CSV table of C-alpha atoms in Angstrom, one decimal:
chain,number,residue,atom,x,y,z
A,1,UNK,CA,101.0,91.8,111.0
A,2,UNK,CA,98.3,89.2,111.4
A,3,UNK,CA,95.7,89.0,114.1
A,4,UNK,CA,93.0,86.4,114.4
A,5,UNK,CA,89.7,87.7,113.0
A,6,UNK,CA,87.9,89.3,116.0
A,7,UNK,CA,84.2,90.2,115.5
A,8,UNK,CA,81.0,90.2,117.5
A,9,UNK,CA,80.4,88.6,120.9
A,10,UNK,CA,77.8,86.6,122.7
A,11,UNK,CA,75.7,89.7,123.2
A,12,UNK,CA,74.6,89.4,119.6
A,13,UNK,CA,72.4,86.5,120.7
A,14,UNK,CA,70.2,89.2,122.4
A,15,UNK,CA,69.2,91.0,119.2
A,16,UNK,CA,67.1,94.0,120.1
A,17,UNK,CA,66.1,94.9,116.5
A,18,UNK,CA,65.3,93.1,113.3
A,19,UNK,CA,67.1,95.8,111.3
A,20,UNK,CA,70.7,96.8,111.2
A,21,UNK,CA,72.7,99.3,109.2
A,22,UNK,CA,75.8,97.9,107.7
A,23,UNK,CA,79.0,100.0,107.2
A,24,UNK,CA,78.4,99.8,103.5
A,25,UNK,CA,74.8,101.0,103.9
A,26,UNK,CA,76.0,103.9,106.0
A,27,UNK,CA,78.6,104.9,103.4
A,28,UNK,CA,75.9,105.0,100.7
A,29,UNK,CA,73.6,107.1,102.8
A,30,UNK,CA,76.2,109.8,103.5
A,31,UNK,CA,78.2,109.6,100.3
A,32,UNK,CA,75.8,108.4,97.6
A,33,UNK,CA,78.0,109.7,94.8
A,34,UNK,CA,81.3,108.5,96.1
A,35,UNK,CA,82.4,105.0,95.1
A,36,UNK,CA,84.3,103.0,97.7
A,37,UNK,CA,88.0,102.5,97.0
A,38,UNK,CA,89.4,99.0,97.1
A,39,UNK,CA,91.1,99.7,100.4
A,40,UNK,CA,87.6,100.0,101.9
A,41,UNK,CA,85.8,97.2,100.1
A,42,UNK,CA,88.6,94.8,101.0
A,43,UNK,CA,87.8,95.3,104.6
A,44,UNK,CA,84.0,94.8,104.5
A,45,UNK,CA,82.4,91.5,105.5
A,46,UNK,CA,81.4,89.1,102.7
A,47,UNK,CA,77.8,89.2,103.6
A,48,UNK,CA,76.4,92.0,101.4
A,49,UNK,CA,72.7,91.3,101.8
A,50,UNK,CA,70.5,94.3,102.2
A,51,UNK,CA,67.2,92.5,102.9
A,52,UNK,CA,65.7,91.8,106.2
A,53,UNK,CA,63.7,88.6,106.6
A,54,UNK,CA,61.7,87.6,109.6
A,55,UNK,CA,60.2,84.2,109.7
A,56,UNK,CA,58.3,82.3,112.4
A,57,UNK,CA,58.6,78.6,112.2
A,58,UNK,CA,57.8,75.7,114.5
A,59,UNK,CA,58.4,77.0,118.0
A,60,UNK,CA,60.8,79.7,116.9
A,61,UNK,CA,61.8,82.8,115.0
A,62,UNK,CA,64.3,83.2,112.2
A,63,UNK,CA,65.7,86.6,111.5
A,64,UNK,CA,68.0,87.7,108.7
A,65,UNK,CA,69.3,91.2,108.7
A,66,UNK,CA,72.4,92.4,106.8
A,67,UNK,CA,75.3,90.5,108.3
A,68,UNK,CA,73.2,88.9,111.1
A,69,UNK,CA,71.2,85.7,111.2
A,70,UNK,CA,69.3,84.8,114.3
A,71,UNK,CA,67.3,81.6,114.5
A,72,UNK,CA,65.3,80.4,117.4
A,73,UNK,CA,64.2,76.8,116.7
A,74,UNK,CA,62.7,74.0,118.7
A,75,UNK,CA,64.6,74.3,122.0
A,76,UNK,CA,67.5,76.4,120.8
A,77,UNK,CA,69.0,79.6,119.4
A,78,UNK,CA,71.3,80.1,116.5
A,79,UNK,CA,73.1,83.3,115.7
A,80,UNK,CA,75.3,84.1,112.7
A,81,UNK,CA,77.1,87.3,112.2
A,82,UNK,CA,80.1,87.6,110.0
A,83,UNK,CA,82.7,85.5,111.7
A,84,UNK,CA,80.5,84.6,114.7
A,85,UNK,CA,78.2,81.7,115.3
A,86,UNK,CA,76.3,81.2,118.5
A,87,UNK,CA,74.2,78.1,118.9
A,88,UNK,CA,72.1,77.0,121.8
A,89,UNK,CA,71.1,73.4,121.4
A,90,UNK,CA,68.4,71.4,123.1
A,91,UNK,CA,69.2,72.5,126.6
A,92,UNK,CA,72.7,71.1,126.7
A,93,UNK,CA,75.0,73.9,126.0
A,94,UNK,CA,76.3,76.7,123.9
A,95,UNK,CA,78.4,76.5,120.7
A,96,UNK,CA,80.3,79.6,119.7
A,97,UNK,CA,82.4,80.3,116.6
A,98,UNK,CA,84.2,83.6,117.0
A,99,UNK,CA,88.0,83.6,116.5
A,100,UNK,CA,89.7,85.1,119.5
A,101,UNK,CA,86.5,85.4,121.6
A,102,UNK,CA,86.6,84.2,125.1
A,103,UNK,CA,83.5,82.5,126.5
A,104,UNK,CA,83.0,81.5,130.1
A,105,UNK,CA,85.8,80.6,132.5
A,106,UNK,CA,88.9,79.8,130.4
A,107,UNK,CA,91.7,79.0,132.9
A,108,UNK,CA,94.6,79.1,130.5
A,109,UNK,CA,95.0,81.3,127.5
A,110,UNK,CA,95.4,79.0,124.5
A,111,UNK,CA,98.1,79.5,121.9
A,112,UNK,CA,97.6,80.1,118.2
A,113,UNK,CA,94.5,81.0,116.1
A,114,UNK,CA,91.6,80.0,118.3
A,115,UNK,CA,88.6,79.3,116.2
A,116,UNK,CA,86.0,77.6,118.3
A,117,UNK,CA,84.8,77.6,121.9
A,118,UNK,CA,82.2,75.1,123.1
A,119,UNK,CA,80.4,75.6,126.4
A,120,UNK,CA,78.5,72.5,127.4
A,121,UNK,CA,78.0,70.3,130.5
A,122,UNK,CA,81.6,69.5,130.7
A,123,UNK,CA,82.8,73.1,130.8
A,124,UNK,CA,84.8,75.0,128.1
A,125,UNK,CA,86.7,73.5,125.2
A,126,UNK,CA,88.9,75.8,123.0
A,127,UNK,CA,90.2,74.6,119.7
A,128,UNK,CA,93.2,76.4,118.2
A,129,UNK,CA,95.5,76.1,115.3
A,130,UNK,CA,99.1,77.0,116.1
A,131,UNK,CA,99.8,79.3,113.2
A,132,UNK,CA,102.0,82.3,113.9
A,133,UNK,CA,103.6,84.5,111.4
A,134,UNK,CA,106.4,87.0,112.0
A,135,UNK,CA,105.1,90.5,112.7
A,136,UNK,CA,106.8,93.8,112.1
A,137,UNK,CA,106.3,96.0,115.1
A,138,UNK,CA,108.4,98.9,113.9
A,139,UNK,CA,107.0,102.4,114.2
A,140,UNK,CA,104.8,103.3,111.3
A,141,UNK,CA,106.8,105.3,108.7
A,142,UNK,CA,103.7,107.5,108.3
A,143,UNK,CA,103.9,108.7,111.9
A,144,UNK,CA,106.1,111.8,111.5
A,145,UNK,CA,107.1,112.3,115.1
A,146,UNK,CA,109.1,109.2,115.4
A,147,UNK,CA,112.7,108.3,114.5
A,148,UNK,CA,113.4,105.3,112.3
A,149,UNK,CA,115.3,102.4,113.7
A,150,UNK,CA,118.5,101.4,112.0
A,151,UNK,CA,117.2,98.0,110.9
A,152,UNK,CA,114.1,99.7,109.5
A,153,UNK,CA,116.3,101.2,106.7
A,154,UNK,CA,117.3,97.7,105.6
A,155,UNK,CA,114.1,95.6,106.3
A,156,UNK,CA,111.1,97.9,105.9
A,157,UNK,CA,109.5,97.7,102.5
A,158,UNK,CA,108.1,101.2,103.0
A,159,UNK,CA,111.6,102.5,102.5
A,160,UNK,CA,111.1,102.3,98.7
A,161,UNK,CA,107.9,104.4,98.9
A,162,UNK,CA,109.6,107.8,99.7
A,163,UNK,CA,110.8,110.2,97.0
A,164,UNK,CA,111.1,113.9,96.1
A,165,UNK,CA,108.4,115.7,94.2
A,166,UNK,CA,110.8,116.6,91.3
A,167,UNK,CA,111.1,112.9,90.6
A,168,UNK,CA,107.4,112.5,89.9
A,169,UNK,CA,107.1,113.0,86.1
A,170,UNK,CA,106.2,111.0,83.1
A,171,UNK,CA,108.9,108.6,82.0
A,172,UNK,CA,110.8,108.6,85.3
A,173,UNK,CA,111.5,105.2,86.8
A,174,UNK,CA,111.5,104.3,90.5
A,175,UNK,CA,112.2,101.2,92.5
A,176,UNK,CA,109.0,100.5,94.4
A,177,UNK,CA,107.6,97.8,96.5
A,178,UNK,CA,103.8,97.9,97.1
A,179,UNK,CA,102.5,95.8,100.0
A,180,UNK,CA,99.5,95.6,102.1
A,181,UNK,CA,100.8,96.5,105.5
A,182,UNK,CA,98.3,94.6,107.6
A,183,UNK,CA,96.3,91.4,107.2
A,184,UNK,CA,93.1,91.7,105.3
A,185,UNK,CA,91.5,89.5,107.9
A,186,UNK,CA,91.3,92.5,110.3
A,187,UNK,CA,88.1,93.8,108.8
A,188,UNK,CA,85.7,96.6,109.9
A,189,UNK,CA,83.4,96.1,112.8
A,190,UNK,CA,80.0,97.8,112.7
A,191,UNK,CA,80.2,101.0,114.7
A,192,UNK,CA,77.6,99.7,117.3
A,193,UNK,CA,80.0,96.8,118.1
A,194,UNK,CA,83.2,98.8,117.9
A,195,UNK,CA,81.9,101.4,120.3
A,196,UNK,CA,81.4,98.8,122.9
A,197,UNK,CA,85.1,97.8,122.9
A,198,UNK,CA,87.5,100.0,124.9
A,199,UNK,CA,90.2,101.7,122.8
A,200,UNK,CA,92.5,103.0,125.5
A,201,UNK,CA,96.0,102.2,126.9
A,202,UNK,CA,94.5,102.0,130.3
A,203,UNK,CA,92.3,99.1,129.2
A,204,UNK,CA,95.1,97.1,127.5
A,205,UNK,CA,95.0,94.2,130.0
A,206,UNK,CA,91.3,93.9,129.4
A,207,UNK,CA,91.8,94.0,125.6
A,208,UNK,CA,94.4,91.3,125.7
A,209,UNK,CA,92.0,89.0,127.6
A,210,UNK,CA,89.1,89.9,125.3
A,211,UNK,CA,91.1,89.0,122.2
A,212,UNK,CA,93.0,86.1,123.7
A,213,UNK,CA,96.4,87.8,123.2
A,214,UNK,CA,99.2,87.2,125.6
A,215,UNK,CA,101.1,90.2,127.0
A,216,UNK,CA,104.7,90.7,125.9
A,217,UNK,CA,104.2,89.2,122.5
A,218,UNK,CA,104.4,90.8,119.0
A,219,UNK,CA,100.6,91.0,118.8
A,220,UNK,CA,100.3,92.7,122.2
A,221,UNK,CA,103.1,95.1,121.4
A,222,UNK,CA,101.5,96.0,118.0
A,223,UNK,CA,98.2,96.7,119.8
A,224,UNK,CA,100.0,98.9,122.3
A,225,UNK,CA,101.9,100.8,119.7
A,226,UNK,CA,98.7,101.5,117.7
A,227,UNK,CA,96.9,102.9,120.8
A,228,UNK,CA,99.9,104.9,121.9
A,229,UNK,CA,100.2,106.6,118.5
A,230,UNK,CA,96.5,107.3,118.6
A,231,UNK,CA,96.7,108.8,122.1
A,232,UNK,CA,99.9,110.8,121.4
A,233,UNK,CA,99.6,114.6,121.0
A,234,UNK,CA,99.0,115.8,117.5
A,235,UNK,CA,101.6,117.8,115.6
A,236,UNK,CA,101.1,121.5,115.3
A,237,UNK,CA,98.6,122.4,112.4
A,238,UNK,CA,97.3,118.8,112.3
A,239,UNK,CA,94.0,117.3,113.3
A,240,UNK,CA,94.1,113.6,114.0
A,241,UNK,CA,91.6,110.9,114.9
A,242,UNK,CA,91.7,107.2,115.1
A,243,UNK,CA,88.6,105.6,113.5
A,244,UNK,CA,87.6,102.3,114.9
A,245,UNK,CA,84.9,101.8,112.3
A,246,UNK,CA,84.1,102.7,108.7
A,247,UNK,CA,81.3,104.9,109.9
A,248,UNK,CA,83.7,106.8,112.2
A,249,UNK,CA,86.1,107.4,109.4
A,250,UNK,CA,83.4,108.7,107.1
A,251,UNK,CA,82.2,111.0,109.9
A,252,UNK,CA,85.6,112.4,110.6
A,253,UNK,CA,86.5,113.0,107.0
A,254,UNK,CA,83.2,114.7,106.1
A,255,UNK,CA,83.3,116.8,109.2
A,256,UNK,CA,86.7,118.2,108.2
A,257,UNK,CA,86.2,118.4,104.4
A,258,UNK,CA,82.4,118.5,103.9
A,259,UNK,CA,80.2,115.9,102.2
A,260,UNK,CA,81.4,116.6,98.7
A,261,UNK,CA,84.4,114.4,99.1
A,262,UNK,CA,85.9,111.4,97.3
A,263,UNK,CA,88.3,108.8,98.6
A,264,UNK,CA,91.1,107.1,96.7
A,265,UNK,CA,93.6,104.3,97.4
A,266,UNK,CA,96.5,102.6,95.7
A,267,UNK,CA,95.4,99.7,93.5
A,268,UNK,CA,97.9,97.2,92.1
A,269,UNK,CA,96.7,95.0,89.3
A,270,UNK,CA,98.2,91.8,90.7
A,271,UNK,CA,96.8,88.9,92.8
A,272,UNK,CA,99.9,88.6,94.9
A,273,UNK,CA,102.3,91.1,96.5
A,274,UNK,CA,104.7,92.3,93.9
A,275,UNK,CA,108.5,92.3,94.5
A,276,UNK,CA,110.7,95.3,94.7
A,277,UNK,CA,111.1,96.3,91.1
A,278,UNK,CA,111.4,99.3,88.8
A,279,UNK,CA,108.2,101.1,87.9
A,280,UNK,CA,107.9,103.7,85.2
A,281,UNK,CA,105.6,106.7,85.6
A,282,UNK,CA,103.0,106.8,82.7
A,283,UNK,CA,101.1,109.8,84.2
A,284,UNK,CA,100.9,111.9,87.4
A,285,UNK,CA,97.7,113.8,88.1
A,286,UNK,CA,97.4,116.2,91.0
A,287,UNK,CA,94.1,116.1,92.9
A,288,UNK,CA,92.3,119.5,92.9
A,289,UNK,CA,92.6,120.4,96.6
A,290,UNK,CA,95.7,120.9,98.8
A,291,UNK,CA,93.5,120.0,101.8
A,292,UNK,CA,93.2,116.3,102.5
A,293,UNK,CA,92.5,113.7,105.2
A,294,UNK,CA,94.9,110.8,105.0
A,295,UNK,CA,93.9,107.6,106.8
A,296,UNK,CA,96.5,104.9,107.5
A,297,UNK,CA,95.5,101.3,108.3
A,298,UNK,CA,96.9,100.2,111.7
A,299,UNK,CA,98.0,96.9,113.1
A,300,UNK,CA,95.0,95.8,115.3
A,301,UNK,CA,92.7,92.9,115.7
A,302,UNK,CA,90.0,94.7,113.7
A,303,UNK,CA,90.2,97.6,111.2
A,304,UNK,CA,91.5,100.8,112.8
A,305,UNK,CA,92.6,103.8,110.8
A,306,UNK,CA,94.9,106.6,112.0
A,307,UNK,CA,93.5,109.7,110.2
A,308,UNK,CA,94.9,113.1,110.1
A,309,UNK,CA,94.0,116.3,108.3
A,310,UNK,CA,96.6,118.8,107.1
A,311,UNK,CA,96.7,121.9,104.9
A,312,UNK,CA,100.3,121.2,104.0
A,313,UNK,CA,99.7,118.3,101.7
A,314,UNK,CA,99.4,117.7,97.9
A,315,UNK,CA,97.9,114.5,96.7
A,316,UNK,CA,98.5,112.8,93.3
A,317,UNK,CA,97.2,109.8,91.5
A,318,UNK,CA,100.1,108.2,89.6
A,319,UNK,CA,99.9,105.6,86.8
A,320,UNK,CA,102.8,103.1,87.0
A,321,UNK,CA,104.0,100.2,85.0
A,322,UNK,CA,106.3,97.6,86.6
A,323,UNK,CA,109.0,95.8,84.6
A,324,UNK,CA,107.1,92.5,85.0
A,325,UNK,CA,104.0,94.1,83.4
A,326,UNK,CA,102.2,94.9,86.7
A,327,UNK,CA,100.1,98.0,86.4
A,328,UNK,CA,99.4,100.2,89.4
A,329,UNK,CA,97.3,103.3,90.1
A,330,UNK,CA,99.1,104.7,93.1
A,331,UNK,CA,98.2,107.5,95.5
A,332,UNK,CA,101.1,109.7,96.3
A,333,UNK,CA,101.2,112.4,99.0
A,334,UNK,CA,103.7,115.3,99.1
A,335,UNK,CA,104.2,117.2,102.3
A,336,UNK,CA,105.0,120.9,101.9
A,337,UNK,CA,106.1,121.5,105.5
A,338,UNK,CA,108.2,118.9,107.2
A,339,UNK,CA,110.0,121.4,109.6
A,340,UNK,CA,108.5,119.8,112.7
A,341,UNK,CA,109.0,116.2,111.7
A,342,UNK,CA,111.5,114.1,113.7
A,343,UNK,CA,114.9,114.8,112.0
A,344,UNK,CA,115.6,111.1,112.2
A,345,UNK,CA,112.4,110.2,110.4
A,346,UNK,CA,112.7,107.4,107.8
A,347,UNK,CA,112.0,109.8,104.9
A,348,UNK,CA,115.0,112.1,105.8
A,349,UNK,CA,117.3,109.1,106.2
A,350,UNK,CA,116.3,107.6,102.9
A,351,UNK,CA,116.3,110.8,100.9
A,352,UNK,CA,119.3,112.4,102.7
A,353,UNK,CA,117.5,115.7,103.2
A,354,UNK,CA,116.8,117.8,106.3
A,355,UNK,CA,113.5,118.8,107.8
A,356,UNK,CA,111.8,121.8,106.2
A,357,UNK,CA,114.2,122.0,103.2
A,358,UNK,CA,112.1,120.3,100.5
A,359,UNK,CA,108.9,118.6,99.7
A,360,UNK,CA,108.9,115.0,100.9
A,361,UNK,CA,106.6,112.6,99.0
A,362,UNK,CA,105.6,109.0,99.4
A,363,UNK,CA,103.3,106.5,97.8
A,364,UNK,CA,100.7,104.9,100.0
A,365,UNK,CA,100.3,101.2,100.6
A,366,UNK,CA,97.2,99.5,99.2
A,367,UNK,CA,95.2,99.6,102.4
A,368,UNK,CA,95.5,103.3,103.1
A,369,UNK,CA,92.9,105.9,102.1
A,370,UNK,CA,93.1,109.6,101.0
A,371,UNK,CA,90.0,111.8,101.2
A,372,UNK,CA,89.8,115.1,99.2
A,373,UNK,CA,87.0,117.6,98.6
A,374,UNK,CA,85.8,118.1,95.0
């Protein structure tokens, strides 16, 4: 699933403070001894500056805070936040660079990946690149209340991730396909920005407009499915929460597990997605606690994680070697109680077992995160 990169809006031009706390800074303040897993660092903005600089030049002010640049020059304003540029020139108009952001009165929703909006004397000009990739809008295999579609058994790469606990031992070989389930371009928004954006099925028309997404498209259906799963009732014995920012994910995980926690994610030593191939287990190490918070990356214009805590989970870190030489450190989760899962869930159809009869295990894709206390 690939959405255009949606970040901050024109309100960033009105910066109320010269300081800002980045998601990375917040992580370090709450979890100073816990390194970030790759699944998290891949979703951070590239601007990793931690210094704040305020300069007053000819007729204006220049501000640089982590991830935000604001310049007020002679007759104009310039704002740069990751993915967003707002420029006010010499009294003529506004230039905005914010993929997917609407500015002013756009009469027709443009097609494709909209990268630039210019507001000047002549009105609004939107420049787009018509690049669309096919999007899988199947129900997530990690949502245990839903049945698998018939074509999901054939087409879904996650089929290869399910296995039985007895198969997780040194020397055993499994056919596995590790993929990143969503586009890395859907990165984290700072919490202050994410909290200003509705996350509700009742607000879907507003969200489609905000992100320049047409209704009844694969993008809109993926957004709807993500919100529906987040709003759906939790399973018995489960605590669930959809985190719309890294700070929110940290807060939920630490509120459930305490601040002595660590997070892990699957890491594949390959630059590109690896094909379905045989992997041999070199080592399988169980993490200390049977209590965990597992956070699954969702299909959404910015990074949203479906997190759930359960006491019926075992987590493992498994070293694997693919036949093509690819090495992987994969996170595996085994569920000790599947009695209340949908009997037509993908795992049961793949493994040919019934709910509640045996432990069901699966590896996690590279952009999912497991939190455990230590």
